[in-house]
mmCIF file of C-alpha atoms in Angstrom:
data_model
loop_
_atom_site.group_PDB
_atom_site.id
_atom_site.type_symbol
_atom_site.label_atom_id
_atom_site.label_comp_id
_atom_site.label_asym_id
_atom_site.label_seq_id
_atom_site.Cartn_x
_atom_site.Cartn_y
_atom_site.Cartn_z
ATOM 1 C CA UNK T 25 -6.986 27.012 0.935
ATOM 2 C CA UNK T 26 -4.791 26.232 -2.101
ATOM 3 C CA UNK T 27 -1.554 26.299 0.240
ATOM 4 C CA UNK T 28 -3.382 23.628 2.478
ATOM 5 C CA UNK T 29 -4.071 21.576 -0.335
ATOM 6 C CA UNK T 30 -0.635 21.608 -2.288
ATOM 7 C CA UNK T 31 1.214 20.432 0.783
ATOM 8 C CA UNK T 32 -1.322 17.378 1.190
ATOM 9 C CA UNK T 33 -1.700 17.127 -2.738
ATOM 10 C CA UNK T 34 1.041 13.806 -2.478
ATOM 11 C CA UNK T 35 -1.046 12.140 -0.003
ATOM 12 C CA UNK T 36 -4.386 12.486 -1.767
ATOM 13 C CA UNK T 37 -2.418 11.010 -4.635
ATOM 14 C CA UNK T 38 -1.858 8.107 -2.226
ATOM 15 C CA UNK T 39 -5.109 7.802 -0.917
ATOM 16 C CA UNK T 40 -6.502 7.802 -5.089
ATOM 17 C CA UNK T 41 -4.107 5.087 -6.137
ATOM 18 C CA UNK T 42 -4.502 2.891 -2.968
ATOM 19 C CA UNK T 43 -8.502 3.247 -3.812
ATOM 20 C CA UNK T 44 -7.689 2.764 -7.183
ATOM 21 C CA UNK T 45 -5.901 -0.492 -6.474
ATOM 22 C CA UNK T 46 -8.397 -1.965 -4.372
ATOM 23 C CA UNK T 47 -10.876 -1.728 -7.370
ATOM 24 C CA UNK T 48 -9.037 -4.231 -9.431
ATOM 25 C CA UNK T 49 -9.791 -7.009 -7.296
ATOM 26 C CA UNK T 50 -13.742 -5.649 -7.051
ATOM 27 C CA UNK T 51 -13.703 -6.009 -10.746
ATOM 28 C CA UNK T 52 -12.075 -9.245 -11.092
ATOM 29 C CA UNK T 53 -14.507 -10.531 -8.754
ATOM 30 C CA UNK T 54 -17.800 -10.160 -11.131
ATOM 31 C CA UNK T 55 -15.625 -11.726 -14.053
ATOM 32 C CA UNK T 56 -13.872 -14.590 -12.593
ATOM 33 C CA UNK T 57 -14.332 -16.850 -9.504
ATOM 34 C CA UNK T 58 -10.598 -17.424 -9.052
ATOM 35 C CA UNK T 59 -10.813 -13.916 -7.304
ATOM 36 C CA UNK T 60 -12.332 -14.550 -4.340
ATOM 37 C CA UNK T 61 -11.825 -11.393 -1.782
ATOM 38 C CA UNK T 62 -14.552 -10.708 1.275
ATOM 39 C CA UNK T 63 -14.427 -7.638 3.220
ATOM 40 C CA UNK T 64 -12.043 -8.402 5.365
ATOM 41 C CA UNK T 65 -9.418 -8.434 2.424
ATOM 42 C CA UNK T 66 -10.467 -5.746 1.155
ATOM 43 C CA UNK T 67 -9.716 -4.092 4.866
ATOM 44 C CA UNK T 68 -6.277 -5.783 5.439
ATOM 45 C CA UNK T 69 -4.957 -4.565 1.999
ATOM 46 C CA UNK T 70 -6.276 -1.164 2.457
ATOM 47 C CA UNK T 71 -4.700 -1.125 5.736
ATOM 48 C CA UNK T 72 -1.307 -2.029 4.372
ATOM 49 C CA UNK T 73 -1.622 -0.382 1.305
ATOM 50 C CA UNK T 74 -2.257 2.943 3.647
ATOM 51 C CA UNK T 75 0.516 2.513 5.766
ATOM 52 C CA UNK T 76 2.626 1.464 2.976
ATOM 53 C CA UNK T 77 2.141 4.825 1.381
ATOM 54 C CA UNK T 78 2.417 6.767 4.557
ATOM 55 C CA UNK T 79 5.859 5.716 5.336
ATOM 56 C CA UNK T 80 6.492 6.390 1.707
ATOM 57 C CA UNK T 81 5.424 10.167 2.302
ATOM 58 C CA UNK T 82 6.952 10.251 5.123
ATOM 59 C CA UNK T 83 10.546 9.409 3.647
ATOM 60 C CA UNK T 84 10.085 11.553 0.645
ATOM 61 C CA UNK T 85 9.099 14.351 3.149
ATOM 62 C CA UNK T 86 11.640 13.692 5.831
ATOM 63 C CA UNK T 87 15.380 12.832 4.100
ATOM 64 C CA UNK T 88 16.856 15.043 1.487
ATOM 65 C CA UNK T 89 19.737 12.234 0.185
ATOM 66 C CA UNK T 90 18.686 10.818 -3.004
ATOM 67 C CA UNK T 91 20.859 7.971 -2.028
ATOM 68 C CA UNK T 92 18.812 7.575 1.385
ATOM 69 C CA UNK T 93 15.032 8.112 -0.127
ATOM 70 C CA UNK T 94 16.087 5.358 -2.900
ATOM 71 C CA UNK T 95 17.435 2.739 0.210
ATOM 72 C CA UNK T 96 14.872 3.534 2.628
ATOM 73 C CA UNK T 97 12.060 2.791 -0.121
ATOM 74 C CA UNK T 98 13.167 -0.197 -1.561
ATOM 75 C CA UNK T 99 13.437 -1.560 1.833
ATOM 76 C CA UNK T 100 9.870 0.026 2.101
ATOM 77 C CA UNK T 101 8.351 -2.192 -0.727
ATOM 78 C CA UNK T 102 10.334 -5.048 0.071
ATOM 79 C CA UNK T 103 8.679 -5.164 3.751
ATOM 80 C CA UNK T 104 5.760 -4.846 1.373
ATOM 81 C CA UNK T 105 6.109 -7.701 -0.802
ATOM 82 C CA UNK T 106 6.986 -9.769 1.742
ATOM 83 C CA UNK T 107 4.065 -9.281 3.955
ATOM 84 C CA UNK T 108 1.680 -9.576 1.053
ATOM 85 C CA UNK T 109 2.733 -12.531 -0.395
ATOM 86 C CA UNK T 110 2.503 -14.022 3.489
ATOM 87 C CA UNK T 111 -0.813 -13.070 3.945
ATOM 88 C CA UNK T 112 -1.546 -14.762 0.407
ATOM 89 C CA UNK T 113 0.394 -17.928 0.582
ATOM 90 C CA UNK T 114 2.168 -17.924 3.678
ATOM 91 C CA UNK T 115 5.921 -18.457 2.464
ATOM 92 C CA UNK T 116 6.997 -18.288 5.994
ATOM 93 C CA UNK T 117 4.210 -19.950 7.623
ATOM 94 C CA UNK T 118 3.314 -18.173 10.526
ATOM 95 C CA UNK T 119 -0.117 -18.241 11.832
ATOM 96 C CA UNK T 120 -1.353 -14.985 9.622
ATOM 97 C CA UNK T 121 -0.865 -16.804 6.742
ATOM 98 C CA UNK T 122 -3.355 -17.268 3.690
ATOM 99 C CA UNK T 123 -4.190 -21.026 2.476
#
């Protein structure tokens, strides 16, 4: 049992943190009403945030290059940023894009 859960000890560290993350917008929502998320957010961003740290596992599992891991994951969290802040504000204006 402790074999089984060392190898899948980086992905419950994933799982915590994107749970973790999704409870700072929870909170800011019962002190300020600039923070307006429904369930649906909370979904989408959980979604990304999930595969976001899959395909992070899945580089740190699968290449051995420092060099490689460090390109692959930047490109990683660009993709990341970039979709966020189109779902938020849509800076290229296609039809998934927040108001």
């Amino acid at each position: 049992m402790n074999t089984m859960l060392a190898n899948y000890k980086r992905i419950i560290i994933i799982l915590g943190a994107i749970s973790l993350l999704l409870v700072i917008p929870f909170i800011a929502m019962q002190f300020s009403p600039e923070v307006n998320w429904n369930l649906f957010d909370f979904i989408v961003m959980g979604i990304l945030l999930l595969i976001v740290g899959l395909f992070l596992e899945l580089i740190l599992r699968t290449f051995h290059k420092p060099s490689v891991k460090i390109v692959l994951i930047v490109i990683l969290f660009l993709l990341f940023i970039l979709t966020w802040a189109e779902l938020a504000v849509g800076i290229f204006g296609t039809p998934f894009a927040g108001s």
